[in-house]
Amino acid sequence: MPDLMFNLLTDSLFSIDAGGTARFAVSLPEVLARLGGDQMTEFSALQPHQQHAWHAFLVQLAAIALHASGAEPAVRSADQWLTMLRHLTGGDDAPWSLVVADLAKPAFMQPPVPEGTLEGWAPVPFPDEIDILATARNHDVKSSRIEAPRPEHWIYALVTVQTMAGFEGRSKYGIARMNSGFGNRPCLSASSDLSAPVRFRRDLAILLEQRPRMIETYGYQQRGGAALLWTPSWDGQESGRLALEDCDPFFIEVARRVRFVADTSSRLSVFRKGTKQERVNSDERKGDLGDPWVPISRDGKAWTATDLSYRHLCRVLFTEDFLRNSAAQIRRDDGDSPVILAQVLARGQGKTDGYHERMIPVTPKIRDFFVRPDRNQQLAALARNFVQIVDDVEKKVLRLALLALIQGGPDKIDFQDRRPDGLVNELDSAIDRIFFPRLFELAGGDDAGAALDIWRKQTLDLARQTLEQAFDSIPIPLARRYRAIAMAERIFNGAARKLNPEQHTHEEEIPDGTSTS
């Protein structure tokens, strides 16, 4: 058996779709050359939930290599990238090889094993099982489904777990770039389009620009800091932790101790072992490490995205609760119609809550609202008012009417009844589908009040549709059916009028116990 196998620097391990019928395999330096040269590059074996991990890895790696070599971020050939990457590891190809026989040496994204043996390490049969989807719900993204994995499947899974993993129980600790072990590493970014080369060049330029600020803010090393965290030895003990101030600003972390081996037919398998501590000692930073893709709250914590609903994105984009992360700031070279991209694999305690992705097209009309601070404040105020209107309609109009309907037109409504929740959530989902297009369409007018009136009417119309659908879908005793429907309609109409007191001088009488205040 050779000492090194599956060398990312020299072997064509990555399946590329270059558009049309052009499909072929390339090495890691060729990947970087293609992305930097604006050549169509889609990674055929890359799964959706792995996209941000792979994108961030490539951008950080390119930034580390360019800074270390003193090169400008111009178009580079594959040979130039090969030279720069080898320079990072002192000319040694072991840290770039998926299998390295000598356990005292690093392998790709795999720290050296000072014990010199894999005895006591647990085997992992499939790439999915070292990925962060190990505990995913099978109806969301199925696990253990790659039965004949190629090296690239293992590489993508390895990069994902090492740079995105959270806490998964004792001895399985998470990365530094998240708020807590139960957090995640979301992506919020803008770009002129979502092609891999465009995003790569854009975010690489941002990362290089941010380096001086990151050093000043977080105390990173100017030169010589730990950058490829799989190259130093790691025994998993407290003594093996790296201090944040000893790292390079662009450091690529490794969350877990894993090691690949190959049999005589070159078939790969992997072993893993738990650790006593995280790889990087940064608990007090709460994930605020200068990651360009992660918004940071005003109290200095990385954003943990539970989903990408309009409510959560409005809070990040349009309130003072969060500082705008550098990758999400629309730049001059993003063109007239940029796209805001949000991605996250949501996590909970001991579980995976699904992969979420959202693209928000920014129209030429609205682009200025994201660039100019004064205009951005106008858009933010309108967005907050839009959300408040939805809250008022859901809580003070639709929910009350549904309670009356479900409870059969009672003399006194039980407000603790949670049965309307599903229908209220259906309305919120309908709002979610139209929120940003309508916000951008109505922003910029001379009369903000008129925009709010239009949005209020549309929200009430959707709420009424939800209520009318409930008339046919909710089982109600026949003896109380007409009473329940009549009461629900009366409550809906009266509560809707209360939302527009300046336009309505009369209110429907609302039964006792149904106050909308």
Short mmCIF file of C-alpha atoms in Angstrom, two decimals:
data_model
loop_
_atom_site.label_atom_id
_atom_site.label_comp_id
_atom_site.label_asym_id
_atom_site.label_seq_id
_atom_site.Cartn_x
_atom_site.Cartn_y
_atom_site.Cartn_z
CA MET A 1 0.00 0.00 0.00
CA PRO A 2 1.32 3.48 -0.84
CA ASP A 3 2.10 5.87 2.00
CA LEU A 4 -0.27 8.52 0.59
CA MET A 5 -3.55 7.97 -1.23
CA PHE A 6 -6.13 10.30 -2.80
CA ASN A 7 -4.00 13.44 -2.92
CA LEU A 8 -6.25 16.47 -3.39
CA LEU A 9 -3.37 18.46 -4.88
CA THR A 10 -2.57 16.08 -7.72
CA ASP A 11 -5.46 13.64 -8.14
CA SER A 12 -8.63 14.46 -10.08
CA LEU A 13 -11.08 13.71 -7.28
CA PHE A 14 -13.85 16.26 -7.84
CA SER A 15 -16.61 15.67 -10.39
CA ILE A 16 -17.38 18.92 -12.17
CA ASP A 17 -20.36 19.95 -14.27
CA ALA A 18 -19.12 22.73 -16.54
CA GLY A 19 -22.40 23.28 -18.37
CA GLY A 20 -24.00 21.41 -21.23
CA THR A 21 -22.44 17.97 -21.63
CA ALA A 22 -19.06 18.99 -20.18
CA ARG A 23 -18.46 16.78 -17.15
CA PHE A 24 -15.04 15.79 -15.88
CA ALA A 25 -12.92 15.46 -12.74
CA VAL A 26 -10.38 17.95 -11.42
CA SER A 27 -7.93 18.38 -8.55
CA LEU A 28 -8.22 20.95 -5.74
CA PRO A 29 -5.80 23.44 -7.43
CA GLU A 30 -7.83 23.11 -10.62
CA VAL A 31 -11.01 23.81 -8.63
CA LEU A 32 -9.52 27.05 -7.31
CA ALA A 33 -8.25 28.02 -10.76
CA ARG A 34 -11.67 27.46 -12.32
CA LEU A 35 -13.49 29.44 -9.63
CA GLY A 36 -11.00 32.30 -9.76
CA GLY A 37 -11.14 32.32 -13.55
CA ASP A 38 -14.95 32.56 -13.72
CA GLN A 39 -15.35 29.15 -15.33
CA MET A 40 -18.66 27.34 -14.91
CA THR A 41 -18.12 24.96 -11.98
CA GLU A 42 -20.84 22.91 -10.33
CA PHE A 43 -19.87 20.11 -7.95
CA SER A 44 -21.87 17.08 -9.03
CA ALA A 45 -21.55 15.08 -5.80
CA LEU A 46 -22.06 17.99 -3.40
CA GLN A 47 -25.28 17.77 -1.39
CA PRO A 48 -27.36 20.90 -0.63
CA HIS A 49 -26.62 20.97 3.10
CA GLN A 50 -22.85 20.76 2.33
CA GLN A 51 -22.79 23.76 0.00
CA HIS A 52 -21.92 26.46 2.51
CA ALA A 53 -19.32 24.33 4.26
CA TRP A 54 -17.55 23.67 0.95
CA HIS A 55 -17.86 27.28 -0.23
CA ALA A 56 -16.50 28.66 3.05
CA PHE A 57 -13.68 26.12 3.06
CA LEU A 58 -12.57 27.08 -0.46
CA VAL A 59 -12.75 30.82 0.25
CA GLN A 60 -10.85 30.53 3.55
CA LEU A 61 -8.24 28.24 2.01
CA ALA A 62 -7.67 30.57 -0.93
CA ALA A 63 -7.37 33.56 1.42
CA ILE A 64 -4.84 31.72 3.60
CA ALA A 65 -2.77 30.71 0.57
CA LEU A 66 -2.81 34.15 -1.04
CA HIS A 67 -1.84 35.92 2.17
CA ALA A 68 0.93 33.45 3.00
CA SER A 69 2.46 33.83 -0.45
CA GLY A 70 1.99 37.61 -0.62
CA ALA A 71 0.04 37.21 -3.88
CA GLU A 72 -2.76 39.39 -5.12
CA PRO A 73 -6.23 37.83 -5.60
CA ALA A 74 -5.85 37.86 -9.39
CA VAL A 75 -6.61 34.95 -11.70
CA ARG A 76 -4.20 32.13 -10.90
CA SER A 77 -3.38 29.00 -12.83
CA ALA A 78 -3.78 25.55 -11.31
CA ASP A 79 0.02 25.25 -11.13
CA GLN A 80 0.23 28.50 -9.17
CA TRP A 81 -2.43 27.32 -6.74
CA LEU A 82 -0.61 24.03 -6.39
CA THR A 83 2.60 25.85 -5.45
CA MET A 84 0.82 28.10 -2.94
CA LEU A 85 -1.03 25.23 -1.26
CA ARG A 86 2.12 23.13 -0.96
CA HIS A 87 3.87 26.13 0.57
CA LEU A 88 1.31 26.11 3.39
CA THR A 89 2.47 22.63 4.46
CA GLY A 90 6.20 23.04 3.84
CA GLY A 91 6.09 21.05 0.62
CA ASP A 92 4.55 18.01 2.30
CA ASP A 93 1.58 16.44 0.50
CA ALA A 94 0.47 14.36 3.49
CA PRO A 95 -1.88 17.08 4.84
CA TRP A 96 -3.59 17.11 1.43
CA SER A 97 -4.05 13.33 1.15
CA LEU A 98 -7.18 11.58 2.35
CA VAL A 99 -5.22 8.49 3.47
CA VAL A 100 -1.80 8.72 5.13
CA ALA A 101 -0.29 5.49 6.45
CA ASP A 102 1.91 7.19 9.05
CA LEU A 103 -0.45 8.17 11.89
CA ALA A 104 2.15 10.60 13.21
CA LYS A 105 1.51 12.76 10.15
CA PRO A 106 -1.59 14.78 9.38
CA ALA A 107 -3.94 13.74 6.58
CA PHE A 108 -6.48 15.98 4.89
CA MET A 109 -8.70 17.48 7.63
CA GLN A 110 -7.34 14.81 9.99
CA PRO A 111 -4.88 15.77 12.75
CA PRO A 112 -1.94 13.46 13.56
CA VAL A 113 -2.65 10.66 16.03
CA PRO A 114 0.01 10.90 18.76
CA GLU A 115 -1.05 7.54 20.24
CA GLY A 116 0.22 5.88 17.07
CA THR A 117 -2.74 3.49 16.88
CA LEU A 118 -6.44 3.47 16.01
CA GLU A 119 -7.24 0.87 18.63
CA GLY A 120 -10.40 1.96 20.46
CA TRP A 121 -11.51 4.20 17.59
CA ALA A 122 -15.05 3.57 16.27
CA PRO A 123 -15.53 2.62 12.58
CA VAL A 124 -17.84 4.66 10.36
CA PRO A 125 -19.16 2.77 7.31
CA PHE A 126 -20.79 5.57 5.29
CA PRO A 127 -19.90 9.23 4.54
CA ASP A 128 -23.32 10.32 5.80
CA GLU A 129 -22.44 9.03 9.25
CA ILE A 130 -19.52 11.38 9.76
CA ASP A 131 -21.55 14.24 8.31
CA ILE A 132 -23.59 16.59 10.50
CA LEU A 133 -26.72 14.77 9.32
CA ALA A 134 -25.97 11.73 11.45
CA THR A 135 -29.09 12.38 13.55
CA ALA A 136 -31.21 13.93 10.80
CA ARG A 137 -34.80 12.88 10.33
CA ASN A 138 -34.89 10.40 7.45
CA HIS A 139 -37.89 12.12 5.88
CA ASP A 140 -35.83 15.32 5.59
CA VAL A 141 -32.40 14.21 4.32
CA LYS A 142 -31.93 10.47 4.41
CA SER A 143 -28.88 9.06 6.17
CA SER A 144 -26.57 6.19 5.12
CA ARG A 145 -27.78 6.42 1.52
CA ILE A 146 -24.41 6.57 -0.31
CA GLU A 147 -23.69 2.86 -0.56
CA ALA A 148 -20.76 3.09 -3.01
CA PRO A 149 -19.06 6.34 -1.97
CA ARG A 150 -16.27 7.87 -4.01
CA PRO A 151 -13.45 9.84 -2.36
CA GLU A 152 -15.23 13.11 -3.11
CA HIS A 153 -18.26 11.98 -1.07
CA TRP A 154 -15.98 11.40 1.89
CA ILE A 155 -14.21 14.74 1.34
CA TYR A 156 -17.44 16.75 1.32
CA ALA A 157 -18.72 14.93 4.41
CA LEU A 158 -15.39 15.44 6.16
CA VAL A 159 -15.23 19.17 5.40
CA THR A 160 -18.83 19.58 6.53
CA VAL A 161 -18.44 17.87 9.89
CA GLN A 162 -15.07 19.47 10.64
CA THR A 163 -16.23 23.03 9.90
CA MET A 164 -19.95 22.93 10.78
CA ALA A 165 -20.49 20.37 13.57
CA GLY A 166 -22.07 21.25 16.88
CA PHE A 167 -22.18 19.46 20.21
CA GLU A 168 -23.61 15.95 19.83
CA GLY A 169 -23.17 14.52 23.28
CA ARG A 170 -20.24 13.72 25.48
CA SER A 171 -16.91 13.64 23.60
CA LYS A 172 -18.41 15.13 20.41
CA TYR A 173 -17.77 18.85 20.57
CA GLY A 174 -18.57 21.54 18.04
CA ILE A 175 -16.80 24.25 16.12
CA ALA A 176 -15.77 27.65 17.45
CA ARG A 177 -17.76 29.63 14.88
CA MET A 178 -21.16 29.16 16.52
CA ASN A 179 -22.88 30.63 19.55
CA SER A 180 -23.01 27.40 21.52
CA GLY A 181 -22.77 23.66 21.07
CA PHE A 182 -26.44 23.61 20.14
CA GLY A 183 -26.09 26.47 17.67
CA ASN A 184 -25.22 26.37 13.99
CA ARG A 185 -23.12 28.16 11.41
CA PRO A 186 -25.57 29.88 9.06
CA CYS A 187 -24.78 31.77 5.89
CA LEU A 188 -26.21 35.19 5.04
CA SER A 189 -24.62 36.57 1.92
CA ALA A 190 -25.30 38.76 -1.09
CA SER A 191 -24.04 38.37 -4.65
CA SER A 192 -24.79 39.47 -8.20
CA ASP A 193 -25.80 35.86 -8.88
CA LEU A 194 -25.48 32.49 -7.18
CA SER A 195 -22.93 30.84 -9.47
CA ALA A 196 -19.99 29.29 -7.64
CA PRO A 197 -17.26 31.36 -9.38
CA VAL A 198 -19.01 34.70 -8.77
CA ARG A 199 -19.60 33.95 -5.09
CA PHE A 200 -16.06 32.61 -4.64
CA ARG A 201 -14.35 35.71 -6.06
CA ARG A 202 -16.66 38.09 -4.22
CA ASP A 203 -16.31 36.49 -0.79
CA LEU A 204 -12.56 35.98 -1.22
CA ALA A 205 -12.14 39.72 -1.80
CA ILE A 206 -14.26 40.46 1.29
CA LEU A 207 -12.25 38.10 3.49
CA LEU A 208 -8.92 39.60 2.41
CA GLU A 209 -10.25 43.13 2.99
CA GLN A 210 -11.43 42.19 6.49
CA ARG A 211 -8.10 40.74 7.65
CA PRO A 212 -6.68 43.89 9.37
CA ARG A 213 -9.96 44.50 11.20
CA MET A 214 -10.17 40.87 12.30
CA ILE A 215 -6.64 40.99 13.73
CA GLU A 216 -7.38 44.22 15.60
CA THR A 217 -10.77 43.09 16.90
CA TYR A 218 -10.10 39.47 17.84
CA GLY A 219 -6.34 39.40 18.50
CA TYR A 220 -5.43 36.93 15.76
CA GLN A 221 -1.85 36.50 14.64
CA GLN A 222 -0.64 38.78 11.86
CA ARG A 223 1.69 36.08 10.54
CA GLY A 224 2.52 32.52 11.52
CA GLY A 225 -0.77 31.74 13.28
CA ALA A 226 -2.33 28.30 13.12
CA ALA A 227 -4.32 28.24 9.88
CA LEU A 228 -4.89 24.62 8.86
CA LEU A 229 -5.92 23.18 12.22
CA TRP A 230 -5.58 19.59 11.05
CA THR A 231 -1.79 19.94 10.77
CA PRO A 232 -0.87 20.26 14.49
CA SER A 233 -1.06 17.05 16.54
CA TRP A 234 -4.18 16.57 18.67
CA ASP A 235 -4.70 13.99 21.38
CA GLY A 236 -8.20 15.23 22.25
CA GLN A 237 -7.16 16.32 25.73
CA GLU A 238 -7.24 19.74 27.38
CA SER A 239 -3.56 20.24 26.54
CA GLY A 240 -4.37 19.90 22.84
CA ARG A 241 -6.68 22.92 22.70
CA LEU A 242 -5.54 25.87 20.61
CA ALA A 243 -5.91 29.42 21.89
CA LEU A 244 -7.84 31.72 19.58
CA GLU A 245 -5.10 34.35 19.72
CA ASP A 246 -2.62 31.80 18.35
CA CYS A 247 -4.67 31.32 15.18
CA ASP A 248 -4.70 32.97 11.78
CA PRO A 249 -7.80 35.13 11.09
CA PHE A 250 -8.88 32.75 8.33
CA PHE A 251 -8.20 29.51 10.23
CA ILE A 252 -9.97 26.37 9.03
CA GLU A 253 -10.99 24.34 12.02
CA VAL A 254 -11.47 20.65 12.69
CA ALA A 255 -14.10 19.74 15.25
CA ARG A 256 -13.48 15.98 15.49
CA ARG A 257 -10.69 13.42 15.59
CA VAL A 258 -11.16 11.22 12.53
CA ARG A 259 -8.80 9.09 10.45
CA PHE A 260 -9.19 7.39 7.08
CA VAL A 261 -7.74 4.05 6.08
CA ALA A 262 -7.91 2.09 2.82
CA ASP A 263 -7.90 -1.64 2.15
CA THR A 264 -5.97 -3.44 -0.61
CA SER A 265 -8.66 -2.54 -3.15
CA SER A 266 -8.41 1.17 -2.21
CA ARG A 267 -11.83 1.11 -0.57
CA LEU A 268 -12.08 3.79 2.09
CA SER A 269 -13.31 3.56 5.64
CA VAL A 270 -12.99 5.97 8.51
CA PHE A 271 -12.50 5.78 12.26
CA ARG A 272 -13.31 8.41 14.85
CA LYS A 273 -12.66 9.01 18.50
CA GLY A 274 -14.16 11.43 21.01
CA THR A 275 -12.35 14.30 22.68
CA LYS A 276 -12.30 15.83 26.12
CA GLN A 277 -12.49 19.40 24.84
CA GLU A 278 -13.12 21.52 21.77
CA ARG A 279 -10.22 22.05 19.38
CA VAL A 280 -10.26 25.84 19.85
CA ASN A 281 -10.59 27.57 23.20
CA SER A 282 -13.06 30.37 22.37
CA ASP A 283 -16.10 29.80 24.60
CA GLU A 284 -16.24 33.39 25.80
CA ARG A 285 -16.56 34.69 22.22
CA LYS A 286 -19.98 33.01 21.69
CA GLY A 287 -19.15 32.40 18.03
CA ASP A 288 -18.20 36.02 17.31
CA LEU A 289 -14.94 35.28 15.49
CA GLY A 290 -15.20 37.47 12.41
CA ASP A 291 -16.87 34.88 10.18
CA PRO A 292 -18.03 37.02 7.21
CA TRP A 293 -21.16 34.91 6.63
CA VAL A 294 -22.55 34.97 10.19
CA PRO A 295 -24.52 37.96 11.56
CA ILE A 296 -23.59 38.97 15.11
CA SER A 297 -26.10 40.24 17.64
CA ARG A 298 -25.61 43.54 19.44
CA ASP A 299 -24.66 41.62 22.58
CA GLY A 300 -21.84 39.85 20.73
CA LYS A 301 -23.31 36.44 19.89
CA ALA A 302 -23.32 34.61 16.57
CA TRP A 303 -26.77 34.20 15.03
CA THR A 304 -28.32 30.78 15.59
CA ALA A 305 -30.90 30.33 12.85
CA THR A 306 -33.79 28.03 13.74
CA ASP A 307 -35.33 28.61 10.31
CA LEU A 308 -35.25 31.20 7.54
CA SER A 309 -38.77 32.58 7.84
CA TYR A 310 -39.52 36.17 6.94
CA ARG A 311 -39.78 36.93 10.66
CA HIS A 312 -36.28 35.77 11.48
CA LEU A 313 -34.71 37.31 8.40
CA CYS A 314 -36.45 40.62 9.06
CA ARG A 315 -35.01 40.63 12.56
CA VAL A 316 -31.50 40.07 11.21
CA LEU A 317 -31.80 42.40 8.23
CA PHE A 318 -34.01 45.19 9.56
CA THR A 319 -33.66 45.59 13.31
CA GLU A 320 -30.93 46.92 15.55
CA ASP A 321 -30.68 43.52 17.24
CA PHE A 322 -27.99 42.47 14.74
CA LEU A 323 -24.96 43.97 13.07
CA ARG A 324 -24.83 43.35 9.32
CA ASN A 325 -22.14 40.78 8.56
CA SER A 326 -19.68 41.72 5.82
CA ALA A 327 -20.77 39.12 3.25
CA ALA A 328 -24.40 40.28 3.49
CA GLN A 329 -23.60 43.89 2.67
CA ILE A 330 -24.48 44.69 -0.93
CA ARG A 331 -21.45 46.03 -2.79
CA ARG A 332 -21.02 48.12 -5.90
CA ASP A 333 -19.92 45.13 -7.98
CA ASP A 334 -23.04 43.15 -6.99
CA GLY A 335 -24.90 44.81 -9.86
CA ASP A 336 -28.38 46.30 -10.05
CA SER A 337 -30.26 43.12 -9.15
CA PRO A 338 -28.31 41.23 -6.48
CA VAL A 339 -29.55 38.21 -4.59
CA ILE A 340 -29.48 37.69 -0.83
CA LEU A 341 -28.80 34.05 0.01
CA ALA A 342 -29.52 32.47 3.38
CA GLN A 343 -28.58 28.88 4.23
CA VAL A 344 -28.58 26.89 7.45
CA LEU A 345 -28.78 23.37 8.75
CA ALA A 346 -30.85 24.02 11.87
CA ARG A 347 -29.92 22.04 14.94
CA GLY A 348 -31.44 21.31 18.31
CA GLN A 349 -30.29 19.42 21.37
CA GLY A 350 -29.23 16.03 20.01
CA LYS A 351 -31.13 16.41 16.73
CA THR A 352 -31.09 17.98 13.29
CA ASP A 353 -34.04 20.22 12.45
CA GLY A 354 -33.63 20.29 8.69
CA TYR A 355 -31.76 22.14 5.99
CA HIS A 356 -33.17 25.54 5.05
CA GLU A 357 -32.26 27.72 2.09
CA ARG A 358 -33.78 30.98 0.92
CA MET A 359 -33.01 33.35 -1.94
CA ILE A 360 -34.31 36.93 -1.83
CA PRO A 361 -34.00 38.78 -5.17
CA VAL A 362 -33.31 42.48 -4.71
CA THR A 363 -34.89 44.56 -7.46
CA PRO A 364 -33.11 47.56 -9.02
CA LYS A 365 -35.76 49.78 -7.43
CA ILE A 366 -34.96 48.53 -3.95
CA ARG A 367 -31.17 48.10 -4.22
CA ASP A 368 -30.54 51.65 -2.99
CA PHE A 369 -32.44 50.85 0.21
CA PHE A 370 -29.78 48.27 1.12
CA VAL A 371 -26.83 50.55 0.29
CA ARG A 372 -27.70 53.99 1.68
CA PRO A 373 -28.12 54.13 5.48
CA ASP A 374 -30.99 56.65 5.37
CA ARG A 375 -32.91 54.61 2.83
CA ASN A 376 -32.17 51.42 4.72
CA GLN A 377 -33.79 52.89 7.81
CA GLN A 378 -36.94 53.61 5.79
CA LEU A 379 -37.07 50.03 4.50
CA ALA A 380 -36.37 48.64 7.97
CA ALA A 381 -39.20 50.69 9.50
CA LEU A 382 -41.62 49.54 6.81
CA ALA A 383 -40.57 45.89 7.29
CA ARG A 384 -41.10 46.10 11.03
CA ASN A 385 -44.55 47.63 10.53
CA PHE A 386 -45.42 44.88 8.04
CA VAL A 387 -44.51 42.23 10.59
CA GLN A 388 -46.53 44.01 13.29
CA ILE A 389 -49.58 44.07 11.03
CA VAL A 390 -49.27 40.32 10.49
CA ASP A 391 -48.99 39.79 14.25
CA ASP A 392 -52.11 41.88 14.85
CA VAL A 393 -54.14 40.06 12.19
CA GLU A 394 -53.05 36.62 13.39
CA LYS A 395 -53.50 37.22 17.12
CA LYS A 396 -56.29 39.76 17.31
CA VAL A 397 -58.41 38.78 14.32
CA LEU A 398 -57.94 35.29 12.90
CA ARG A 399 -57.17 33.43 16.12
CA LEU A 400 -60.20 34.90 17.91
CA ALA A 401 -62.50 33.98 15.03
CA LEU A 402 -61.09 30.46 14.86
CA LEU A 403 -61.55 29.98 18.60
CA ALA A 404 -65.21 30.92 18.29
CA LEU A 405 -65.60 28.54 15.36
CA ILE A 406 -63.78 25.56 16.88
CA GLN A 407 -65.56 25.94 20.23
CA GLY A 408 -68.97 26.04 18.54
CA GLY A 409 -69.89 29.67 19.25
CA PRO A 410 -69.51 29.57 23.05
CA ASP A 411 -70.86 32.10 25.52
CA LYS A 412 -67.31 32.63 26.72
CA ILE A 413 -64.21 31.78 24.67
CA ASP A 414 -61.43 29.66 26.12
CA PHE A 415 -58.31 31.55 25.09
CA GLN A 416 -55.99 28.73 26.22
CA ASP A 417 -57.27 26.47 23.44
CA ARG A 418 -54.33 25.74 21.07
CA ARG A 419 -56.35 24.10 18.31
CA PRO A 420 -56.23 27.18 16.02
CA ASP A 421 -52.42 27.08 15.93
CA GLY A 422 -52.19 24.98 12.78
CA LEU A 423 -54.47 27.26 10.77
CA VAL A 424 -52.73 30.39 12.05
CA ASN A 425 -49.43 28.84 10.97
CA GLU A 426 -50.92 28.21 7.53
CA LEU A 427 -51.65 31.93 7.25
CA ASP A 428 -48.11 32.72 8.35
CA SER A 429 -46.76 30.37 5.65
CA ALA A 430 -48.87 32.17 3.05
CA ILE A 431 -47.49 35.51 4.28
CA ASP A 432 -43.98 34.10 4.14
CA ARG A 433 -44.32 33.38 0.41
CA ILE A 434 -45.24 36.97 -0.49
CA PHE A 435 -43.63 39.04 2.25
CA PHE A 436 -40.40 40.21 0.62
CA PRO A 437 -41.82 40.74 -2.91
CA ARG A 438 -44.63 42.87 -1.49
CA LEU A 439 -42.30 44.73 0.86
CA PHE A 440 -39.98 45.64 -1.99
CA GLU A 441 -42.88 46.54 -4.28
CA LEU A 442 -44.49 48.89 -1.78
CA ALA A 443 -41.28 50.49 -0.44
CA GLY A 444 -40.15 53.80 -1.79
CA GLY A 445 -43.51 55.44 -2.22
CA ASP A 446 -44.22 58.93 -0.97
CA ASP A 447 -46.94 57.74 1.38
CA ALA A 448 -45.80 55.07 3.83
CA GLY A 449 -49.28 55.01 5.35
CA ALA A 450 -50.77 53.99 2.02
CA ALA A 451 -48.27 51.12 1.76
CA LEU A 452 -49.30 49.92 5.21
CA ASP A 453 -52.99 50.13 4.30
CA ILE A 454 -52.41 48.00 1.19
CA TRP A 455 -50.45 45.42 3.17
CA ARG A 456 -53.05 45.36 5.96
CA LYS A 457 -55.82 44.73 3.44
CA GLN A 458 -53.90 41.92 1.75
CA THR A 459 -53.10 40.29 5.09
CA LEU A 460 -56.74 40.49 6.16
CA ASP A 461 -57.83 39.04 2.82
CA LEU A 462 -55.51 36.05 3.34
CA ALA A 463 -56.79 35.67 6.89
CA ARG A 464 -60.40 35.66 5.66
CA GLN A 465 -59.53 32.97 3.10
CA THR A 466 -58.06 30.90 5.93
CA LEU A 467 -61.20 31.35 8.02
CA GLU A 468 -63.52 30.44 5.13
CA GLN A 469 -61.50 27.29 4.45
CA ALA A 470 -61.91 26.44 8.14
CA PHE A 471 -65.69 26.60 7.77
CA ASP A 472 -65.48 23.50 5.58
CA SER A 473 -62.58 21.70 7.23
CA ILE A 474 -63.25 21.99 10.97
CA PRO A 475 -65.73 19.45 12.39
CA ILE A 476 -68.49 21.27 14.29
CA PRO A 477 -71.61 19.69 15.81
CA LEU A 478 -74.49 20.32 13.42
CA ALA A 479 -76.65 21.87 16.14
CA ARG A 480 -74.07 24.61 16.71
CA ARG A 481 -72.65 24.95 13.20
CA TYR A 482 -74.52 28.05 12.04
CA ARG A 483 -74.11 29.75 15.41
CA ALA A 484 -70.36 29.06 15.34
CA ILE A 485 -69.93 30.36 11.79
CA ALA A 486 -71.97 33.48 12.46
CA MET A 487 -70.07 34.25 15.64
CA ALA A 488 -66.70 33.67 13.92
CA GLU A 489 -67.63 36.02 11.08
CA ARG A 490 -68.91 38.68 13.48
CA ILE A 491 -65.73 38.51 15.57
CA PHE A 492 -63.52 38.57 12.48
CA ASN A 493 -65.26 41.64 11.01
CA GLY A 494 -65.32 43.54 14.30
CA ALA A 495 -61.68 42.80 15.11
CA ALA A 496 -60.61 43.70 11.56
CA ARG A 497 -62.30 47.09 11.93
CA LYS A 498 -60.42 47.69 15.15
CA LEU A 499 -57.17 47.52 13.20
CA ASN A 500 -58.31 50.54 11.16
CA PRO A 501 -59.98 52.86 13.68
CA GLU A 502 -59.32 55.93 11.54
CA GLN A 503 -61.21 54.38 8.62
CA HIS A 504 -64.15 52.81 10.47
CA THR A 505 -66.49 54.52 12.89
CA HIS A 506 -68.57 51.46 13.72
CA GLU A 507 -67.55 48.17 15.27
CA GLU A 508 -69.29 44.84 15.32
CA GLU A 509 -70.37 43.83 18.80
CA ILE A 510 -67.97 41.24 20.18
CA PRO A 511 -69.27 38.82 22.85
CA ASP A 512 -67.95 38.98 26.38
CA GLY A 513 -64.60 37.27 26.86
CA THR A 514 -63.43 37.98 23.30
CA SER A 515 -61.64 41.26 23.81
CA THR A 516 -59.06 41.92 21.10
CA SER A 517 -56.95 44.25 23.16
#
